[in-house]
Tab-separated table of C-alpha atoms in Angstrom:
chain	number	residue	atom	x	y	z
A	1	GLY	CA	10.408	-20.545	-23.626
A	2	GLU	CA	6.659	-21.349	-24.160
A	3	VAL	CA	6.115	-21.239	-20.504
A	4	PHE	CA	7.229	-17.515	-20.424
A	5	GLN	CA	4.742	-16.730	-23.237
A	6	ARG	CA	1.989	-18.338	-21.305
A	7	ASN	CA	2.825	-16.441	-18.140
A	8	VAL	CA	2.607	-13.126	-20.214
A	9	LEU	CA	-0.667	-13.959	-21.869
A	10	ALA	CA	-2.330	-15.185	-18.671
A	11	SER	CA	-1.115	-12.085	-16.756
A	12	GLY	CA	-4.137	-10.020	-15.683
A	13	VAL	CA	-6.439	-12.784	-16.799
A	14	ILE	CA	-5.997	-15.275	-13.992
A	15	PRO	CA	-4.036	-14.784	-10.790
A	16	GLN	CA	-0.616	-16.528	-11.051
A	17	ILE	CA	1.201	-17.679	-7.785
A	18	SER	CA	4.741	-19.248	-7.803
A	19	VAL	CA	5.830	-21.272	-4.807
A	20	ILE	CA	9.604	-21.864	-4.764
A	21	MET	CA	10.432	-25.047	-2.621
A	22	GLY	CA	13.802	-25.793	-3.941
A	23	PRO	CA	16.538	-24.412	-6.131
A	24	CYS	CA	15.425	-22.268	-9.061
A	25	ALA	CA	18.377	-20.951	-11.153
A	26	GLY	CA	19.228	-19.490	-14.648
A	27	GLY	CA	16.505	-18.776	-17.096
A	28	ASP	CA	14.060	-20.743	-15.176
A	29	VAL	CA	13.783	-17.723	-12.697
A	30	TYR	CA	11.922	-15.755	-15.242
A	31	SER	CA	8.754	-17.756	-15.108
A	32	PRO	CA	7.977	-17.063	-11.488
A	33	ALA	CA	9.254	-13.464	-11.864
A	34	MET	CA	6.379	-12.865	-14.332
A	35	THR	CA	3.686	-14.311	-12.000
A	36	ASP	CA	1.766	-12.131	-9.460
A	37	PHE	CA	3.085	-13.521	-6.286
A	38	ILE	CA	6.242	-15.510	-5.367
A	39	PHE	CA	6.494	-17.373	-1.988
A	40	MET	CA	9.600	-19.235	-0.768
A	41	VAL	CA	10.486	-21.708	1.902
A	42	ARG	CA	13.339	-20.614	4.218
A	43	ASP	CA	16.577	-22.399	4.117
A	44	THR	CA	15.611	-24.817	1.258
A	45	SER	CA	14.645	-22.657	-1.590
A	46	TYR	CA	16.954	-20.349	-3.708
A	47	MET	CA	16.452	-18.132	-6.789
A	48	PHE	CA	19.294	-16.626	-8.831
A	49	VAL	CA	20.136	-16.128	-12.426
A	50	THR	CA	23.776	-17.200	-11.858
A	51	GLY	CA	24.845	-19.362	-9.005
A	52	PRO	CA	27.723	-19.059	-6.425
A	53	ASP	CA	30.248	-20.837	-8.623
A	54	VAL	CA	29.619	-18.562	-11.606
A	55	VAL	CA	29.755	-15.498	-9.498
A	56	LYS	CA	33.048	-16.605	-8.013
A	57	THR	CA	34.540	-17.364	-11.490
A	58	VAL	CA	33.322	-13.913	-12.966
A	59	THR	CA	33.657	-11.476	-10.149
A	60	ASN	CA	35.863	-13.479	-7.663
A	61	GLU	CA	33.166	-12.801	-5.129
A	62	VAL	CA	32.646	-15.646	-2.623
A	63	VAL	CA	28.958	-16.014	-1.630
A	64	SER	CA	26.811	-18.835	-0.311
A	65	ALA	CA	23.508	-19.765	-2.207
A	66	GLU	CA	21.453	-18.542	0.865
A	67	ASP	CA	23.201	-15.137	0.733
A	68	LEU	CA	22.967	-14.903	-3.024
A	69	GLY	CA	19.331	-15.843	-3.481
A	70	GLY	CA	17.721	-17.247	-0.407
A	71	ALA	CA	14.311	-16.475	1.087
A	72	ARG	CA	15.669	-13.762	3.407
A	73	VAL	CA	17.488	-11.915	0.519
A	74	HIS	CA	14.431	-11.994	-1.691
A	75	THR	CA	11.770	-11.046	0.881
A	76	SER	CA	13.750	-8.201	2.495
A	77	LYS	CA	16.287	-6.779	0.087
A	78	SER	CA	15.478	-7.586	-3.682
A	79	SER	CA	11.678	-7.657	-3.180
A	80	VAL	CA	11.495	-10.604	-5.698
A	81	ALA	CA	9.560	-12.708	-3.291
A	82	ASP	CA	6.311	-11.670	-1.516
A	83	GLY	CA	6.690	-13.855	1.564
A	84	ALA	CA	8.645	-16.708	3.082
A	85	TYR	CA	7.571	-19.690	5.320
A	86	ASP	CA	9.430	-22.142	7.570
A	87	ASN	CA	8.357	-25.229	5.810
A	88	ASP	CA	6.529	-26.675	2.858
A	89	VAL	CA	3.340	-27.525	4.781
A	90	GLU	CA	2.908	-24.083	6.286
A	91	CYS	CA	3.622	-22.470	2.880
A	92	LEU	CA	0.926	-24.516	1.141
A	93	ALA	CA	-1.529	-23.841	3.938
A	94	GLN	CA	-0.958	-20.113	3.467
A	95	MET	CA	-1.422	-20.517	-0.248
A	96	ARG	CA	-4.847	-22.021	0.265
A	97	ARG	CA	-5.527	-18.956	2.507
A	98	LEU	CA	-4.485	-16.480	-0.115
A	99	ILE	CA	-6.366	-18.325	-2.921
A	100	ASP	CA	-9.586	-17.756	-0.784
A	101	PHE	CA	-9.110	-14.032	-1.228
A	102	LEU	CA	-8.725	-14.011	-4.967
A	103	PRO	CA	-11.299	-14.470	-7.861
A	104	ALA	CA	-10.558	-17.281	-10.293
A	105	SER	CA	-10.336	-14.674	-13.346
A	106	ASN	CA	-10.658	-11.134	-14.308
A	107	LYS	CA	-14.312	-11.760	-15.256
A	108	GLU	CA	-15.317	-12.488	-11.779
A	109	LYS	CA	-15.830	-10.046	-8.881
A	110	ALA	CA	-13.973	-10.404	-5.601
A	111	PRO	CA	-15.007	-13.612	-3.781
A	112	HIS	CA	-17.833	-13.141	-1.136
A	113	TRP	CA	-17.626	-15.421	1.986
A	114	PRO	CA	-20.078	-15.536	4.831
A	115	SER	CA	-19.079	-13.097	7.555
A	116	PHE	CA	-20.251	-12.936	11.144
A	117	ASP	CA	-18.609	-9.737	11.806
A	118	ASP	CA	-21.126	-6.857	11.963
A	119	PRO	CA	-20.393	-4.177	9.404
A	120	LEU	CA	-21.571	-1.557	11.833
A	121	ARG	CA	-19.317	-2.822	14.523
A	122	ARG	CA	-18.047	0.251	16.562
A	123	ASP	CA	-14.583	0.304	17.905
A	124	ASP	CA	-14.097	2.961	20.493
A	125	SER	CA	-10.351	2.024	20.864
A	126	LEU	CA	-9.612	3.623	17.517
A	127	ASP	CA	-10.499	7.163	19.083
A	128	THR	CA	-7.219	7.022	21.066
A	129	LEU	CA	-5.175	5.292	18.286
A	130	VAL	CA	-3.516	8.534	16.983
A	131	PRO	CA	-1.324	10.067	19.732
A	132	SER	CA	-1.767	13.673	20.533
A	133	ASN	CA	1.881	14.350	19.765
A	134	PRO	CA	2.085	14.455	15.923
A	135	ASN	CA	5.616	13.170	15.907
A	136	LYS	CA	4.776	10.084	17.996
A	137	PRO	CA	4.407	6.828	15.969
A	138	TYR	CA	1.503	4.294	16.165
A	139	ASP	CA	0.959	0.940	14.597
A	140	MET	CA	-1.232	1.294	11.409
A	141	LYS	CA	-1.579	-2.547	11.411
A	142	GLU	CA	-3.711	-2.284	14.449
A	143	LEU	CA	-6.173	-0.128	12.511
A	144	ILE	CA	-6.366	-2.545	9.661
A	145	LEU	CA	-6.956	-5.525	11.955
A	146	LYS	CA	-9.827	-3.539	13.604
A	147	ILE	CA	-11.481	-2.709	10.406
A	148	ALA	CA	-11.162	-6.068	8.626
A	149	ASP	CA	-13.715	-8.837	9.115
A	150	GLU	CA	-12.671	-10.978	12.053
A	151	ALA	CA	-9.137	-9.338	12.206
A	152	ASP	CA	-8.310	-11.509	9.187
A	153	PHE	CA	-5.345	-9.892	7.135
A	154	PHE	CA	-3.010	-11.549	4.649
A	155	GLU	CA	0.023	-9.305	4.338
A	156	ILE	CA	1.994	-9.209	1.014
A	157	GLN	CA	5.710	-8.303	1.286
A	158	GLU	CA	5.704	-7.877	4.950
A	159	ALA	CA	9.557	-7.845	5.232
A	160	PHE	CA	10.064	-5.433	2.380
A	161	ALA	CA	9.611	-1.567	2.468
A	162	LYS	CA	7.993	-1.788	5.814
A	163	ASN	CA	7.110	1.809	5.857
A	164	ILE	CA	4.052	0.891	3.679
A	165	ILE	CA	1.621	-2.046	4.359
A	166	THR	CA	-0.165	-3.924	1.572
A	167	GLY	CA	-2.397	-7.004	1.875
A	168	PHE	CA	-5.862	-8.528	1.629
A	169	GLY	CA	-8.582	-8.603	4.153
A	170	ARG	CA	-12.471	-8.707	3.924
A	171	ILE	CA	-15.251	-6.192	4.664
A	172	GLU	CA	-18.778	-7.532	4.810
A	173	GLY	CA	-17.370	-10.851	3.489
A	174	ARG	CA	-15.969	-9.336	0.261
A	175	THR	CA	-12.111	-9.197	-0.409
A	176	VAL	CA	-10.526	-5.726	-0.314
A	177	GLY	CA	-6.974	-4.612	-0.897
A	178	PHE	CA	-5.486	-2.616	2.073
A	179	VAL	CA	-2.731	-0.081	1.383
A	180	ALA	CA	-1.478	1.919	4.438
A	181	ASN	CA	1.490	4.081	5.439
A	182	GLN	CA	3.155	2.682	8.518
A	183	PRO	CA	4.229	5.488	11.013
A	184	MET	CA	6.309	2.965	12.995
A	185	VAL	CA	8.839	2.861	10.216
A	186	LEU	CA	10.513	5.915	8.805
A	187	ALA	CA	7.468	7.883	10.116
A	188	GLY	CA	5.544	6.392	7.076
A	189	VAL	CA	7.322	8.374	4.447
A	190	LEU	CA	7.196	7.229	0.839
A	191	ASP	CA	10.548	6.164	-0.761
A	192	SER	CA	11.351	4.351	-3.977
A	193	ASP	CA	10.844	0.778	-2.439
A	194	ALA	CA	7.481	1.580	-0.825
A	195	SER	CA	6.268	3.218	-4.038
A	196	ARG	CA	7.058	0.286	-6.167
A	197	LYS	CA	5.631	-2.203	-3.522
A	198	ALA	CA	2.341	-0.339	-3.289
A	199	ALA	CA	2.148	0.377	-7.138
A	200	ARG	CA	2.390	-3.350	-7.905
A	201	PHE	CA	-0.153	-4.321	-5.427
A	202	VAL	CA	-2.667	-1.548	-6.598
A	203	ARG	CA	-2.240	-2.795	-10.189
A	204	PHE	CA	-2.939	-6.437	-9.132
A	205	CYS	CA	-6.148	-5.407	-7.175
A	206	ASP	CA	-7.269	-3.475	-10.335
A	207	CYS	CA	-6.729	-6.544	-12.622
A	208	PHE	CA	-8.936	-8.622	-10.458
A	209	ASN	CA	-11.811	-6.336	-9.393
A	210	ILE	CA	-10.581	-6.113	-5.884
A	211	PRO	CA	-11.697	-2.751	-4.199
A	212	LEU	CA	-8.912	-0.588	-2.621
A	213	VAL	CA	-8.946	0.879	0.999
A	214	THR	CA	-6.276	3.200	1.675
A	215	PHE	CA	-5.221	4.458	5.027
A	216	VAL	CA	-2.976	7.626	4.842
A	217	ASP	CA	-0.475	9.067	7.320
A	218	VAL	CA	2.370	10.273	5.107
A	219	PRO	CA	4.682	13.293	5.921
A	220	GLY	CA	5.937	13.226	2.302
A	221	PHE	CA	8.649	11.628	0.323
A	222	LEU	CA	12.009	10.581	1.729
A	223	PRO	CA	14.498	13.295	0.954
A	224	GLY	CA	18.219	12.774	0.180
A	225	THR	CA	20.702	12.118	-2.671
A	226	ALA	CA	20.286	8.247	-2.403
A	227	GLN	CA	16.662	8.507	-3.063
A	228	GLU	CA	17.005	11.039	-5.919
A	229	TYR	CA	19.871	9.169	-7.516
A	230	GLY	CA	17.825	5.910	-7.227
A	231	GLY	CA	14.993	7.431	-9.378
A	232	LEU	CA	12.477	8.335	-6.598
A	233	ILE	CA	10.604	10.621	-9.209
A	234	LYS	CA	10.013	7.725	-11.417
A	235	HIS	CA	9.167	5.162	-8.736
A	236	GLY	CA	6.873	7.682	-7.029
A	237	ALA	CA	5.193	8.251	-10.404
A	238	LYS	CA	4.483	4.504	-10.584
A	239	LEU	CA	2.245	4.596	-7.561
A	240	LEU	CA	0.483	7.856	-8.764
A	241	PHE	CA	-0.099	6.097	-12.135
A	242	ALA	CA	-1.406	2.989	-10.580
A	243	TYR	CA	-3.926	4.550	-8.284
A	244	THR	CA	-5.218	6.994	-11.107
A	245	GLN	CA	-5.461	4.168	-13.633
A	246	ALA	CA	-7.340	1.856	-11.258
A	247	THR	CA	-11.010	1.591	-12.041
A	248	VAL	CA	-12.121	-0.557	-8.961
A	249	PRO	CA	-13.848	1.199	-6.044
A	250	LYS	CA	-11.338	3.315	-4.054
A	251	VAL	CA	-12.003	4.349	-0.442
A	252	THR	CA	-9.336	6.541	1.391
A	253	VAL	CA	-9.138	7.372	5.079
A	254	ILE	CA	-6.712	10.065	6.162
A	255	THR	CA	-5.797	9.332	9.838
A	256	ARG	CA	-3.185	11.980	10.428
A	257	LYS	CA	-0.636	13.589	8.117
A	258	ALA	CA	-1.180	13.936	4.394
A	259	PHE	CA	1.462	16.355	3.183
A	260	GLY	CA	2.559	17.656	-0.307
A	261	GLY	CA	2.905	15.475	-3.295
A	262	ALA	CA	2.664	12.285	-1.156
A	263	TYR	CA	-0.916	13.384	-0.223
A	264	ASP	CA	-1.831	13.334	-3.915
A	265	VAL	CA	-0.139	9.969	-4.492
A	266	MET	CA	-1.966	8.253	-1.724
A	267	ALA	CA	-5.370	7.846	-3.374
A	268	SER	CA	-6.454	11.373	-3.001
A	269	LYS	CA	-9.653	12.813	-4.719
A	270	HIS	CA	-7.384	14.145	-7.452
A	271	MET	CA	-6.333	10.600	-8.357
A	272	ARG	CA	-10.029	9.507	-8.967
A	273	ALA	CA	-10.660	8.021	-5.508
A	274	ASP	CA	-14.411	7.692	-5.048
A	275	VAL	CA	-14.863	8.320	-1.261
A	276	ASN	CA	-12.353	10.115	0.803
A	277	TYR	CA	-12.737	10.324	4.622
A	278	ALA	CA	-10.587	11.991	7.170
A	279	TRP	CA	-10.285	11.725	10.964
A	280	PRO	CA	-10.479	14.886	13.010
A	281	THR	CA	-6.709	14.353	13.854
A	282	ALA	CA	-5.987	14.661	9.848
A	283	GLN	CA	-3.467	17.254	8.773
A	284	ILE	CA	-3.717	18.050	5.064
A	285	ALA	CA	-1.325	20.642	3.802
A	286	VAL	CA	1.613	21.265	1.401
A	287	MET	CA	4.009	20.564	4.273
A	288	GLY	CA	4.229	20.551	7.973
A	289	ALA	CA	4.115	23.823	10.020
A	290	LYS	CA	7.798	24.031	10.923
A	291	GLY	CA	9.068	23.684	7.361
A	292	ALA	CA	6.476	26.003	6.003
A	293	VAL	CA	7.043	28.726	8.370
A	294	GLU	CA	10.785	28.652	7.880
A	295	ILE	CA	10.375	29.264	4.157
A	296	ILE	CA	7.418	31.760	4.301
A	297	PHE	CA	8.762	33.873	7.190
A	298	ARG	CA	12.526	33.428	6.530
A	299	GLN	CA	13.102	37.065	7.549
A	300	ASP	CA	11.970	36.351	11.113
A	301	MET	CA	14.250	33.342	11.569
A	302	ASN	CA	16.364	35.211	14.152
A	303	ASN	CA	13.182	35.949	16.224
A	304	PRO	CA	12.154	32.695	18.111
A	305	GLU	CA	8.974	34.380	19.477
A	306	ALA	CA	7.841	35.484	16.091
A	307	ILE	CA	8.504	32.061	14.568
A	308	ALA	CA	6.538	30.345	17.375
A	309	ALA	CA	3.641	32.581	16.897
A	310	ARG	CA	3.671	32.025	13.090
A	311	THR	CA	3.920	28.210	13.669
A	312	LYS	CA	0.913	28.351	15.973
A	313	GLU	CA	-0.999	30.441	13.463
A	314	TYR	CA	-0.105	27.963	10.519
A	315	GLU	CA	-1.182	25.018	12.649
A	316	ASP	CA	-4.513	26.543	13.719
A	317	ARG	CA	-5.330	27.588	10.037
A	318	PHE	CA	-4.171	24.706	7.871
A	319	LEU	CA	-3.214	21.687	9.870
A	320	ASN	CA	-6.840	20.252	10.044
A	321	PRO	CA	-9.064	18.433	7.509
A	322	PHE	CA	-11.638	21.192	7.260
A	323	VAL	CA	-9.895	23.320	4.768
A	324	ALA	CA	-9.722	20.391	2.398
A	325	ALA	CA	-13.374	19.438	3.122
A	326	GLN	CA	-14.601	22.976	2.201
A	327	ARG	CA	-12.853	22.614	-1.209
A	328	GLY	CA	-14.422	19.281	-1.905
A	329	TYR	CA	-11.202	17.204	-1.638
A	330	LEU	CA	-12.841	15.197	1.305
A	331	ASP	CA	-16.320	13.763	1.408
A	332	GLU	CA	-16.648	13.817	5.178
A	333	VAL	CA	-14.679	14.145	8.394
A	334	ILE	CA	-15.607	11.019	10.417
A	335	GLN	CA	-15.088	9.912	14.053
A	336	PRO	CA	-12.385	7.039	14.177
A	337	HIS	CA	-14.798	4.588	15.911
A	338	GLU	CA	-17.166	4.647	12.956
A	339	THR	CA	-14.504	4.004	10.349
A	340	ARG	CA	-15.542	0.299	9.672
A	341	ALA	CA	-19.170	1.186	9.228
A	342	ARG	CA	-18.334	4.219	6.893
A	343	VAL	CA	-15.965	2.114	4.744
A	344	ALA	CA	-18.371	-0.748	4.533
A	345	ARG	CA	-21.155	1.600	3.451
A	346	ALA	CA	-18.836	3.218	0.803
A	347	LEU	CA	-17.880	-0.171	-0.638
A	348	ARG	CA	-21.594	-1.280	-0.695
A	349	MET	CA	-22.515	1.903	-2.611
A	350	LEU	CA	-19.622	1.415	-5.178
A	351	GLN	CA	-19.865	-2.334	-5.770
A	352	ASN	CA	-21.429	-1.785	-9.244
A	353	LYS	CA	-19.060	1.031	-10.185
A	354	GLN	CA	-18.505	1.468	-13.930
A	355	VAL	CA	-15.639	3.743	-15.555
A	356	ASN	CA	-15.421	4.486	-19.200
A	357	ASP	CA	-11.849	5.279	-20.030
A	358	PRO	CA	-10.752	6.379	-23.447
A	359	TRP	CA	-9.587	3.500	-25.703
A	360	LYS	CA	-5.868	2.699	-25.943
A	361	LYS	CA	-3.787	-0.271	-26.830
A	362	HIS	CA	-2.205	-0.042	-23.469
A	363	ASP	CA	-0.611	2.563	-21.096
A	364	ASN	CA	2.981	3.405	-20.746
A	365	ILE	CA	3.464	3.249	-16.982
A	366	PRO	CA	6.940	4.827	-16.028
A	367	LEU	CA	8.679	1.514	-15.428
């Protein structure tokens, strides 16, 4: 029991990492559950509150230890674990790599390592990363690897909620936390799982003075009864809360779509982001052209030509970054090839950022 207390008191003071290399069952699972990261070894590690025998006795359900609490289950379904590796040696090697990204405590700034990657490096391939067809996906991980120092990126929860990417990289040798929508999965929409995953990562970065770099291409929140019944409103609010509460430097780059409430949630200016950039391909609006026109001009629905003309008019007027820039919601519209230089400059400018929030015992995040 005392171990749990120590986990709680150390939370947010020092980074806590749990590595599960064998069975972990019963009440013992709650100690790793309260740490910042959990990593497992495939085929040899298990985590569950009640084992297969108890499950069979109580519910008459027959399940193996692997299917009940193996690494695959916890990395892809339950989100209990943040990653899994094939053997103990690889797992420990990756833990050393992760620790290199983290400060020793909340009193220290993010670690600074020597970097041989020019912060002003220009990457012309980014100019063609976003397809001309707005419905065609592209790999956001490619952008992260081209922005980060030496393409070094340590992804967190890679197998869970793949429609959002979270992980650590470096810019100018300093650790940053990357959060990015992934258009290759569900078009990059936000759902309950993605919101929880990103919110927890953002809060960890805020605890340990790690700046946040957010790449946005989000068409909205995932619609449907399954999401609404599953508490999408509460889970989406967690990410909104986490970003707004974070006092670390926050730099946002909108690469393509940023629609509706999802635009707000993804580190917009309204959520106290410090520097907000957009590529010329950015589309910042309440919703996409087709949906907006069908609502606003419902009376013309039987006239395809009128609808097409209205859609074109909406696209030309609103689906660009310049309306938002005119209103001060963007700091600048930048060329994709200069993204690394602009992000590096913004982080340099913000490295001594100070925020004075009103005193409170603690917040009441919508858990």
